[in-house]
Amino acid sequence: MHNIASTTSVSLPQRQPTYGELKEFGAHKFQQSCSALVVRNRLSALNQFMLFCRHKDEGTVGSELDIGFDHSVFAWQEQMTRQGLAKRTIQDRLEFLLQWRELVVELAGKSELPSDFKAALNEAIERRGVTNKYLSKETGIADTTLKFWREGTHQPTRNAEQNIKKLEAALRLPESTLAQRLGYTIKRHQVTRAAKEQKNQPTQYAERLRRQRKREYRLNYLIAPPDSIRAEWQLLMAHKTNPFRERASPREIWRCKPIEMIGHKLDWSELYAGQAVPAANAAWTYISRYLSWLALEPKHGGKGLPVERIGTLAWLLNDALMLQFLAWMQRRSDNKIHRGIAQILHCAASLLRPGTGWLWLNPQLALAFAEQDRPFGFNPNNMAPEALATAWQARCKTVWEQYEKQAKTITTSKACVKSRDPQEPIADILALPQPLSAVTAMLATLKQNPPWCVGTKRYAVWLRDVLLLSWLIANPLRVSHFATMTYRRDNTGHLYQTAEGTWHYRCSAAEFKNSPGDYDVSLPEFVGQAITDYLKDGRPLLAGAADGDYVFLPEKFANQTDTDRTGTPVPQTPGKWNSGAISTRVRIITLGLHGGRPPFGPHAFRHIVATDYLKRSPGAFQLVAHLLNDHLRTVIKEYGHVSPMDGLRVHYDAATAELSSALGTDTLIS
């Protein structure tokens, strides 16, 4: 029978562990990568060997698992053969025993030296009684490098694996004694550099945008609106944010938020009464496209109207031009009938709705048109106020009915598709049996490649990137939450720590796009450790650390301006890293770690996490809704009594297990 015993012998350190310690250590190690059945089989093999050697749990591991291993294994193998055990059973037990023997050396090394690399290195050198100069001569490692390692100011990177093996041999330590205390494996993969060197594979949508940006006829979405439209927009926001107006339904009321709760860079279109109205910004995005198209030159498909004539929102009443614009939008989108077209119609219809629409309620806007531009067949200058209101509102109703009908036709049509497929960049990940494994592998690579010098801004960025990616994997919040997240030492911010040391995240229902209530959940250990490391050694070195309480900060504030994209002054919040910049950073990280595939932003993690959860727990739509704290269409009618933590707990376990696997079974999550 094949002898599996090792031909080389590694002497154990002076203090040898007991069999009880070995069992506890091995069970913990094996559980990270093996099923419960395999762990039981390995424990059974060790118990049988202990019975053969007449050892108990409190007994010390002796030569039978060290220099006398070959002799002990041969004798045990003969006994099992005489007992009539199957050859396969004997072979399995011997292979399991070899794994236990390898753990003895590792456990002994752990028991002899501190768990921290720096402390272990210093203690090993002191025990050996040698100098840095001697070790440098023996290993080829520079004297200054050893000095930095011992001080903890630098961490091993270049040629680390071979150098540390030489160092262990020179210090007469079992193999991997120092390497396993690093907590990572150096692969020399620097994410920003990798992203710059990576040849990006663009999505279909990105390629279409690239082509359009090269054409002269691209829409100027950032056109500075005339003062007359700005004034009308302020009146519109006053109307839409008023919860006491007649016949106002909850869906028609725009919410106001404090400036500090807004993650994105502010725009003039959402500023009202010292606060921000995100819904107004979204509505202006749709309406401004139509107004921009009215001024676009005819040779590029627009109407070519002088900008000074486009001075009122009432241009939405011109249904003929609106339908021409939507047809142009369809051609511009590779002839796709997409949901964005329906959104523009819905937005315009909401302002024309009989009884509640802002345009419907303001017939005096009929006077804002030049005679040749009137989208109706009456002359408002020669009409009494009552007659004007009647004619105006009749026209609004007619156009509203047409827009609603057209929008419904589009949204219910099988030909209606998304202009941009949000799952395209992650299609390869979503197709995996367990999509989470792909992003945990990215996180493992990131964690295994820290910068060579601690206490630097690059090291701080690495700690921040590890935390950001860890959090997105564990709890994929919308990016606005990361931009506005706060931490205060008195635990009054969004991020807080319990007396037991567990990190929590909380926020009010008003801070969510869709939420059934306030939110307060604990975070898994691997995220908590990343938070602790970042707040201690990362955040203090980043830009804006002294300006506010925001958790996530940039390396530097680049291209900061006090105005929006139209040149309008907007309020500034010191120390805030806006959601657009955070999304860009996540795309850089994923570009550097996605192996040439298209990069993806924070929102893609919601798709990955939900897909992985449903693959692990088919039909668990209700738990996924709570995990994302969102109203998923498949579960919007009922949530039962499930809390957000019920959805997150199963996912935390899965994320922790996947990360342990990605980091390697010999590496603890930290």
XYZ file of C-alpha atoms in Angstrom:
670
model
C 0.000 0.000 0.000
C 1.225 3.488 -0.789
C 2.972 5.102 2.151
C 1.691 8.656 2.555
C 4.045 9.581 5.379
C 6.297 12.569 4.826
C 9.965 11.852 4.240
C 11.126 15.008 6.000
C 10.736 15.779 9.665
C 9.990 19.187 11.134
C 10.881 19.436 14.805
C 8.157 20.904 16.920
C 8.780 24.046 18.981
C 9.529 23.502 22.661
C 5.919 23.813 23.849
C 3.867 21.019 22.302
C 0.051 21.292 22.191
C -2.330 18.757 23.708
C -4.588 16.567 21.601
C -7.580 18.520 22.916
C -6.056 21.752 21.652
C -5.265 20.092 18.345
C -8.880 18.918 17.934
C -10.305 22.350 18.716
C -7.879 24.091 16.374
C -8.423 21.574 13.565
C -12.223 21.609 13.820
C -12.199 25.397 13.470
C -9.861 25.253 10.469
C -11.711 22.453 8.673
C -15.136 24.057 9.154
C -14.033 26.987 6.991
C -13.629 24.827 3.900
C -15.299 21.449 4.537
C -18.754 20.093 5.164
C -19.810 18.942 8.630
C -19.568 15.301 7.498
C -15.956 15.683 6.337
C -15.026 17.393 9.625
C -16.535 14.483 11.591
C -14.612 11.949 9.474
C -11.328 13.739 10.127
C -12.003 13.891 13.865
C -12.890 10.188 13.808
C -9.573 9.335 12.140
C -7.650 11.253 14.790
C -9.630 9.570 17.590
C -8.807 6.127 16.162
C -5.109 7.028 15.972
C -5.186 8.343 19.567
C -6.811 5.077 20.685
C -4.071 3.117 18.933
C -1.373 5.254 20.622
C -3.234 5.238 23.956
C -3.537 9.032 24.154
C -6.353 11.136 25.607
C -7.412 14.735 24.911
C -5.394 16.098 27.833
C -2.275 14.281 26.672
C 0.544 16.127 24.921
C 1.209 15.493 21.250
C 4.470 13.572 21.116
C 6.889 12.025 18.667
C 4.107 9.948 17.081
C 3.194 13.084 15.095
C 6.753 14.352 14.759
C 9.989 12.416 14.249
C 8.298 9.090 14.978
C 5.461 9.709 12.551
C 6.558 7.184 9.894
C 6.951 4.394 12.454
C 3.611 5.140 14.148
C 1.711 5.311 10.861
C 3.204 2.018 9.630
C 2.245 0.223 12.868
C -1.292 1.676 12.811
C -1.692 0.711 9.169
C -0.748 -2.912 9.955
C -3.229 -3.061 12.831
C -6.099 -1.743 10.645
C -5.185 -4.329 7.990
C -5.325 -7.160 10.564
C -8.725 -5.842 11.686
C -10.001 -6.394 8.136
C -10.782 -2.744 7.322
C -11.255 -1.897 3.668
C -8.221 -0.539 1.827
C -10.142 2.653 0.980
C -11.008 3.217 4.653
C -7.388 2.730 5.695
C -6.150 5.091 2.976
C -8.673 7.789 3.964
C -7.668 7.589 7.627
C -3.980 7.861 6.767
C -4.586 10.885 4.519
C -6.644 12.539 7.248
C -3.889 11.865 9.788
C -1.325 13.534 7.538
C -3.510 16.654 7.548
C -3.646 16.546 11.347
C 0.128 16.256 11.488
C 0.487 19.408 9.351
C -1.826 21.229 11.751
C 0.342 20.231 14.723
C 3.254 22.236 13.345
C 0.990 25.186 12.601
C -0.657 25.058 16.036
C 2.670 24.767 17.798
C 3.932 27.780 15.871
C 0.847 29.738 16.853
C 1.215 28.818 20.502
C 4.856 29.785 20.609
C 4.686 33.251 19.037
C 2.223 36.179 19.103
C -0.427 36.252 16.368
C 0.732 39.627 15.035
C 3.472 39.516 12.381
C 5.539 42.342 13.840
C 5.388 40.995 17.402
C 6.086 37.430 16.258
C 9.092 38.532 14.204
C 10.583 40.533 17.073
C 10.092 37.719 19.578
C 11.560 35.105 17.218
C 14.640 37.280 16.625
C 15.076 37.886 20.341
C 14.821 34.151 21.114
C 17.333 33.361 18.413
C 19.662 36.029 19.741
C 20.676 37.351 16.319
C 20.919 40.818 14.798
C 19.315 42.362 11.756
C 22.712 42.421 10.110
C 23.143 38.671 10.608
C 19.669 37.939 9.223
C 20.289 40.215 6.266
C 23.416 38.249 5.405
C 21.618 34.898 5.798
C 18.476 35.802 3.835
C 19.472 38.539 1.415
C 16.801 40.839 2.863
C 18.067 44.401 3.271
C 18.941 45.451 6.806
C 16.692 48.527 6.530
C 13.783 46.366 5.298
C 14.074 44.135 8.366
C 14.185 47.263 10.517
C 10.960 48.575 8.943
C 9.254 45.199 9.335
C 10.204 45.049 12.999
C 8.940 48.592 13.566
C 5.703 47.906 11.672
C 6.075 50.966 9.435
C 6.348 48.815 6.287
C 4.710 45.519 5.378
C 6.227 42.705 3.290
C 5.373 42.970 -0.403
C 7.996 42.479 -3.113
C 9.243 38.862 -3.199
C 7.586 38.423 0.191
C 6.907 34.706 -0.115
C 10.502 33.670 -0.817
C 12.012 36.205 1.569
C 9.803 35.152 4.456
C 10.614 31.480 3.809
C 14.303 32.357 4.067
C 13.630 34.343 7.229
C 11.749 31.432 8.824
C 14.613 29.076 8.006
C 17.186 31.475 9.449
C 15.149 31.810 12.649
C 14.612 28.011 12.786
C 10.837 28.374 12.680
C 8.402 25.857 11.186
C 7.378 26.722 7.630
C 4.663 29.407 7.370
C 5.032 30.445 11.016
C 5.577 34.076 9.975
C 3.746 33.964 6.649
C 0.454 32.943 8.239
C 0.687 35.894 10.627
C 0.618 38.407 7.791
C -3.116 37.837 7.372
C -2.819 38.130 3.603
C -0.958 36.774 0.602
C 0.972 39.257 -1.470
C 0.073 39.166 -5.160
C 1.279 42.695 -6.030
C -2.093 43.708 -7.453
C -2.626 47.440 -7.003
C -6.225 48.137 -7.971
C -5.914 51.674 -9.370
C -2.879 50.749 -11.467
C -4.635 47.586 -12.637
C -7.675 49.616 -13.660
C -5.527 52.009 -15.696
C -3.745 49.117 -17.403
C -6.948 47.154 -17.988
C -8.395 47.257 -21.456
C -12.003 47.937 -20.655
C -14.693 45.975 -22.463
C -17.511 48.541 -22.780
C -21.192 47.689 -22.531
C -23.528 48.270 -25.456
C -24.950 51.316 -23.693
C -21.497 52.778 -23.010
C -20.492 52.221 -26.621
C -23.644 54.007 -27.799
C -22.931 56.959 -25.520
C -19.369 57.109 -26.807
C -20.624 57.351 -30.387
C -23.171 59.997 -29.496
C -20.628 62.159 -27.720
C -18.621 62.301 -30.926
C -21.607 63.545 -32.927
C -22.432 67.210 -33.199
C -26.126 66.626 -32.626
C -25.878 65.313 -29.057
C -28.428 66.853 -26.717
C -27.156 69.517 -24.363
C -28.785 68.263 -21.187
C -26.962 70.920 -19.194
C -28.433 73.868 -21.071
C -28.768 76.885 -18.772
C -32.531 77.558 -18.613
C -33.916 81.096 -19.021
C -34.931 83.000 -15.898
C -38.590 82.616 -16.828
C -38.352 78.820 -16.671
C -36.386 78.977 -13.411
C -39.155 81.116 -11.908
C -41.823 78.700 -13.110
C -39.872 75.779 -11.687
C -39.759 77.404 -8.248
C -43.546 77.827 -8.371
C -43.897 74.214 -9.463
C -41.777 73.013 -6.510
C -43.830 75.137 -4.107
C -46.940 73.431 -5.463
C -45.597 69.869 -5.492
C -44.032 70.018 -2.018
C -47.204 71.372 -0.382
C -48.895 68.431 1.389
C -51.973 70.528 2.207
C -52.967 71.398 -1.337
C -56.348 70.253 -2.533
C -56.647 66.684 -3.856
C -52.959 65.950 -3.272
C -52.195 62.231 -3.114
C -49.062 60.874 -1.352
C -47.559 59.832 -4.695
C -47.857 63.390 -6.048
C -46.079 65.095 -3.139
C -42.382 65.806 -3.559
C -40.361 65.322 -0.359
C -37.958 67.980 0.891
C -34.684 66.842 2.424
C -32.007 68.731 4.379
C -28.960 69.502 2.274
C -26.752 67.241 4.399
C -28.970 64.246 3.547
C -28.334 64.617 -0.191
C -25.553 62.398 -1.495
C -25.240 63.704 -5.053
C -23.926 67.073 -6.173
C -26.715 69.624 -5.906
C -28.426 71.166 -8.918
C -30.447 74.375 -9.199
C -33.531 72.381 -10.205
C -33.896 70.777 -6.755
C -33.134 73.700 -4.438
C -36.175 75.072 -2.683
C -36.559 76.993 0.584
C -33.094 76.032 1.806
C -33.660 72.334 1.220
C -33.361 69.852 -1.639
C -36.155 68.156 -3.592
C -34.632 65.085 -5.330
C -37.869 64.332 -7.230
C -37.695 67.796 -8.792
C -34.190 67.084 -10.072
C -35.394 63.815 -11.651
C -38.379 65.569 -13.264
C -36.170 68.330 -14.681
C -33.870 65.719 -16.197
C -36.763 64.443 -18.342
C -38.339 67.809 -19.168
C -35.032 69.513 -19.982
C -34.354 66.922 -22.683
C -37.479 67.947 -24.518
C -36.717 71.674 -24.110
C -33.133 71.094 -25.280
C -34.399 69.255 -28.348
C -36.620 72.240 -29.262
C -33.455 74.337 -29.591
C -31.452 71.660 -31.412
C -30.562 72.483 -35.028
C -32.848 70.869 -37.663
C -29.854 69.258 -39.411
C -29.387 67.203 -36.252
C -33.067 66.323 -35.922
C -34.258 69.134 -33.617
C -36.685 72.018 -34.203
C -34.100 74.781 -34.182
C -36.154 77.279 -32.150
C -34.345 80.312 -30.719
C -33.545 79.752 -27.068
C -35.313 82.952 -26.022
C -38.621 81.556 -27.338
C -38.342 78.456 -25.153
C -39.152 80.304 -21.960
C -41.996 78.323 -20.426
C -42.821 74.825 -19.252
C -46.107 75.133 -21.137
C -44.303 73.816 -24.218
C -45.352 70.437 -22.835
C -48.794 71.207 -24.253
C -47.493 70.837 -27.796
C -48.261 67.155 -28.264
C -47.231 67.140 -31.911
C -43.704 68.307 -31.068
C -43.526 65.998 -28.064
C -44.264 62.956 -30.220
C -41.656 64.087 -32.768
C -39.133 64.409 -29.947
C -39.929 60.918 -28.637
C -39.513 59.465 -32.126
C -36.105 61.184 -32.281
C -35.247 59.701 -28.876
C -36.127 56.252 -30.168
C -33.870 56.631 -33.223
C -31.096 57.947 -31.002
C -31.376 54.841 -28.802
C -30.617 52.424 -31.632
C -34.344 52.408 -32.430
C -35.284 50.971 -29.037
C -38.679 51.733 -27.529
C -37.502 52.070 -23.973
C -38.944 52.952 -20.596
C -37.237 56.337 -20.580
C -39.651 57.435 -23.301
C -42.599 56.394 -21.157
C -41.081 58.218 -18.170
C -40.968 61.478 -20.126
C -44.649 61.055 -21.024
C -45.592 60.263 -17.423
C -43.676 63.302 -16.179
C -45.348 65.630 -18.692
C -48.787 64.109 -18.003
C -48.442 64.682 -14.246
C -48.214 68.442 -14.890
C -51.272 68.374 -17.156
C -53.521 66.127 -15.039
C -57.015 67.634 -14.650
C -57.635 69.034 -11.193
C -54.113 68.603 -9.768
C -51.578 69.237 -12.551
C -49.581 72.430 -12.112
C -49.971 73.474 -15.742
C -53.708 72.706 -15.602
C -54.012 75.015 -12.560
C -52.173 77.935 -14.245
C -54.077 79.056 -17.371
C -52.214 82.400 -17.374
C -49.273 80.488 -18.900
C -51.133 80.661 -22.207
C -49.891 84.255 -22.398
C -46.230 83.095 -22.291
C -46.346 81.935 -25.943
C -45.603 84.019 -29.005
C -48.486 83.860 -31.439
C -46.708 81.493 -33.844
C -45.829 79.089 -31.020
C -49.268 78.591 -29.446
C -50.109 74.873 -29.183
C -53.836 75.632 -29.076
C -56.398 77.250 -31.325
C -57.515 80.235 -29.266
C -56.172 83.734 -28.634
C -55.648 84.190 -24.876
C -55.146 87.945 -25.213
C -58.832 88.515 -26.086
C -60.441 86.182 -23.550
C -62.002 86.717 -20.133
C -60.237 84.898 -17.263
C -63.052 82.350 -16.887
C -63.167 81.575 -20.596
C -59.377 81.350 -20.761
C -59.324 78.905 -17.852
C -61.978 76.739 -19.477
C -60.228 76.636 -22.862
C -56.822 76.103 -21.298
C -57.936 73.269 -19.043
C -59.771 71.570 -21.897
C -56.541 71.626 -23.911
C -54.575 70.283 -20.911
C -57.037 67.427 -20.503
C -56.856 66.481 -24.192
C -53.040 66.369 -24.170
C -52.993 64.590 -20.794
C -55.253 61.837 -22.122
C -53.011 61.387 -25.153
C -49.796 61.231 -23.100
C -51.313 58.772 -20.612
C -52.620 56.556 -23.380
C -49.297 56.627 -25.216
C -47.312 55.897 -22.028
C -49.571 52.951 -21.196
C -49.185 51.593 -24.720
C -45.405 51.764 -24.428
C -45.102 50.215 -20.960
C -47.450 47.322 -21.792
C -45.887 46.624 -25.165
C -43.654 43.587 -25.566
C -41.412 45.794 -27.687
C -40.657 48.033 -24.672
C -37.141 47.377 -23.390
C -34.573 49.072 -21.219
C -32.337 51.526 -23.017
C -29.549 50.369 -20.754
C -29.416 46.860 -19.352
C -28.096 47.286 -15.783
C -27.216 43.600 -15.632
C -25.047 43.573 -18.767
C -21.748 44.398 -16.980
C -22.374 41.616 -14.434
C -23.998 39.010 -16.683
C -21.083 36.627 -16.158
C -21.403 37.000 -12.383
C -25.176 36.540 -12.294
C -24.816 33.354 -14.354
C -22.686 31.700 -11.656
C -24.304 29.138 -9.328
C -23.315 31.428 -6.448
C -22.777 34.970 -7.794
C -21.522 36.162 -4.425
C -18.347 34.118 -4.884
C -17.206 36.433 -7.704
C -17.335 39.621 -5.649
C -15.925 37.987 -2.515
C -13.004 36.835 -4.672
C -12.526 40.482 -5.701
C -12.559 41.510 -2.049
C -10.080 38.761 -1.186
C -7.693 39.980 -3.890
C -8.040 43.533 -2.598
C -7.378 42.460 1.012
C -4.398 40.356 -0.044
C -2.691 43.346 -1.639
C -2.175 46.125 0.917
C 0.252 48.951 0.104
C 3.776 48.332 1.246
C 3.885 51.298 3.626
C 1.348 51.821 6.418
C 0.428 55.264 7.715
C 0.287 56.752 4.204
C -2.582 58.165 2.196
C -2.375 55.220 -0.212
C -2.763 52.860 2.736
C -5.776 54.895 3.906
C -7.366 54.610 0.450
C -6.812 50.847 0.543
C -8.505 50.578 3.946
C -11.417 52.651 2.632
C -11.729 50.516 -0.515
C -11.736 47.332 1.572
C -14.497 48.739 3.767
C -16.551 49.982 0.830
C -16.371 46.671 -1.020
C -16.984 44.674 2.178
C -20.068 46.717 2.998
C -21.503 46.476 -0.518
C -21.152 42.700 -0.351
C -22.722 42.400 3.088
C -25.398 45.093 2.883
C -25.751 46.690 -0.588
C -27.206 50.064 0.317
C -27.831 52.662 -2.353
C -24.796 54.824 -2.974
C -26.478 57.906 -1.480
C -26.334 56.215 1.929
C -22.557 55.849 1.711
C -22.228 59.513 0.708
C -24.293 60.780 3.659
C -23.277 58.200 6.286
C -21.967 59.741 9.517
C -20.048 58.479 12.539
C -19.602 60.276 15.857
C -17.718 59.045 18.892
C -20.816 59.451 21.049
C -22.665 56.951 18.793
C -25.227 59.518 17.562
C -24.446 59.064 13.865
C -25.695 56.537 11.324
C -22.820 54.229 12.212
C -22.504 53.201 15.847
C -20.914 50.493 17.997
C -22.587 48.600 20.835
C -21.009 47.926 24.209
C -20.257 44.391 22.996
C -18.250 45.822 20.077
C -20.729 45.032 17.279
C -21.098 47.700 14.590
C -24.575 48.830 13.530
C -25.986 51.027 10.781
C -29.231 52.932 11.227
C -31.216 55.576 9.407
C -34.761 56.875 9.254
C -37.355 55.798 6.717
C -37.142 59.284 5.156
C -33.551 58.584 4.100
C -34.566 55.615 1.945
C -35.983 55.854 -1.533
C -38.541 53.198 -0.582
C -38.816 51.930 2.963
C -41.510 50.432 5.168
C -39.960 52.028 8.267
C -36.839 53.065 10.144
C -33.767 50.905 9.664
C -31.277 49.561 12.213
C -29.167 46.461 11.504
C -25.953 44.961 12.792
C -23.022 44.335 10.468
C -21.029 41.087 10.150
C -17.618 40.678 11.713
C -15.611 41.112 8.510
C -17.296 44.476 7.883
C -16.932 45.486 11.538
C -13.201 44.810 11.460
C -12.879 46.839 8.255
C -14.752 49.720 9.939
C -12.457 49.609 12.965
C -9.296 49.588 10.846
C -10.538 52.359 8.565
C -11.675 54.711 11.330
C -8.403 54.194 13.211
C -5.772 54.189 10.456
C -7.503 55.341 7.260
C -10.078 58.095 7.642
C -7.811 60.514 9.619
C -5.473 60.711 6.586
C -8.138 61.430 3.954
C -9.455 64.744 2.684
C -12.152 66.372 4.806
C -11.430 64.295 7.924
C -11.511 67.389 10.126
C -14.407 69.093 8.336
C -17.310 66.875 9.338
C -18.615 63.513 10.478
C -18.990 61.747 7.132
C -17.607 58.211 7.145
C -16.410 57.801 3.564
C -13.935 60.401 2.361
C -11.862 60.852 -0.825
C -8.111 60.939 -1.142
C -8.519 64.543 -2.248
C -11.354 66.803 -3.370
C -10.766 67.252 -7.091
C -12.588 69.701 -9.363
C -14.540 71.180 -6.472
C -16.758 74.111 -7.457
C -19.328 76.231 -5.664
C -21.700 76.022 -8.619
C -23.752 73.367 -10.358
C -23.327 72.325 -13.981
C -25.170 75.415 -15.249
C -22.992 77.804 -13.232
C -25.644 78.428 -10.585
C -24.268 78.789 -7.020
C -25.328 75.856 -4.829
C -24.821 75.187 -1.087
C -21.704 73.259 -0.124
C -21.399 70.649 2.624
C -17.818 70.505 3.975
C -16.187 67.091 3.974
C -18.758 65.286 1.838
C -17.645 62.801 -0.834
C -20.593 62.843 -3.232
C -22.316 59.734 -4.561
C -21.119 60.305 -8.120
C -17.476 60.226 -7.011
C -18.085 57.126 -4.876
C -19.705 55.358 -7.832
C -16.696 56.241 -9.979
C -14.357 54.771 -7.365
C -16.340 51.531 -7.199
C -16.132 51.282 -11.001
C -12.360 51.754 -10.811
C -12.120 48.995 -8.196
C -14.258 46.572 -10.173
C -12.454 47.420 -13.414
C -9.166 46.505 -11.772
C -10.570 43.276 -10.309
C -13.064 42.084 -12.945
C -10.514 40.621 -15.337
C -11.161 42.748 -18.411
C -14.933 42.649 -18.088
C -16.882 45.936 -17.950
C -16.689 47.724 -14.600
C -19.834 48.134 -12.529
C -21.018 50.513 -9.849
C -22.548 50.182 -6.370
C -26.081 49.505 -7.610
C -24.943 46.328 -9.384
C -24.202 44.783 -5.986
C -27.926 44.860 -5.231
C -28.547 42.674 -8.285
C -25.686 40.335 -7.352
C -26.718 39.946 -3.719
C -30.418 39.444 -4.515
C -29.645 36.901 -7.248
C -27.236 34.989 -5.021
C -29.724 34.948 -2.148
C -32.523 33.597 -4.327
C -30.210 30.963 -5.779
C -29.275 29.817 -2.294
C -32.849 30.093 -1.017
C -35.249 29.755 -3.968
C -38.506 31.590 -3.437
C -37.236 33.733 -0.555
C -38.500 36.933 -2.174
C -39.806 38.340 1.073
C -36.416 38.030 2.781
C -34.702 39.603 -0.208
C -37.067 42.580 0.018
C -36.015 43.105 3.631
C -32.368 42.477 2.848
C -32.457 45.333 0.326
C -34.965 47.297 2.421
C -36.824 48.074 -0.764
C -40.222 47.450 -2.315
C -39.524 44.706 -4.832
C -42.435 44.266 -7.213
C -42.740 40.576 -6.462
C -43.304 41.198 -2.739
C -44.786 44.692 -2.590
C -48.216 43.427 -1.425
C -47.038 41.866 1.825
C -43.998 41.659 4.055
C -45.349 39.672 6.984
C -43.466 40.045 10.266
C -39.975 39.569 8.847
C -37.447 42.185 9.954
C -34.480 43.475 7.928
C -32.125 41.358 10.061
C -33.948 38.145 9.075
C -32.994 38.818 5.491
C -29.462 39.931 6.302
C -28.479 37.166 8.747
C -28.476 34.341 6.200
C -26.669 36.566 3.730
C -24.008 37.583 6.282
C -23.165 33.911 6.874
C -22.898 33.310 3.146
C -20.720 36.386 2.580
C -18.413 35.455 5.470
C -18.025 31.870 4.220
C -17.347 32.970 0.647
C -14.748 35.503 1.780
C -13.022 32.900 3.965
C -12.853 30.590 0.976
C -11.571 33.345 -1.302
C -8.863 34.344 1.193
C -7.836 30.740 1.741
C -8.569 28.344 4.561
C -5.382 29.314 6.408
C -6.264 33.001 6.514
C -8.609 34.454 9.087
C -11.043 37.190 8.062
C -9.889 40.495 9.484
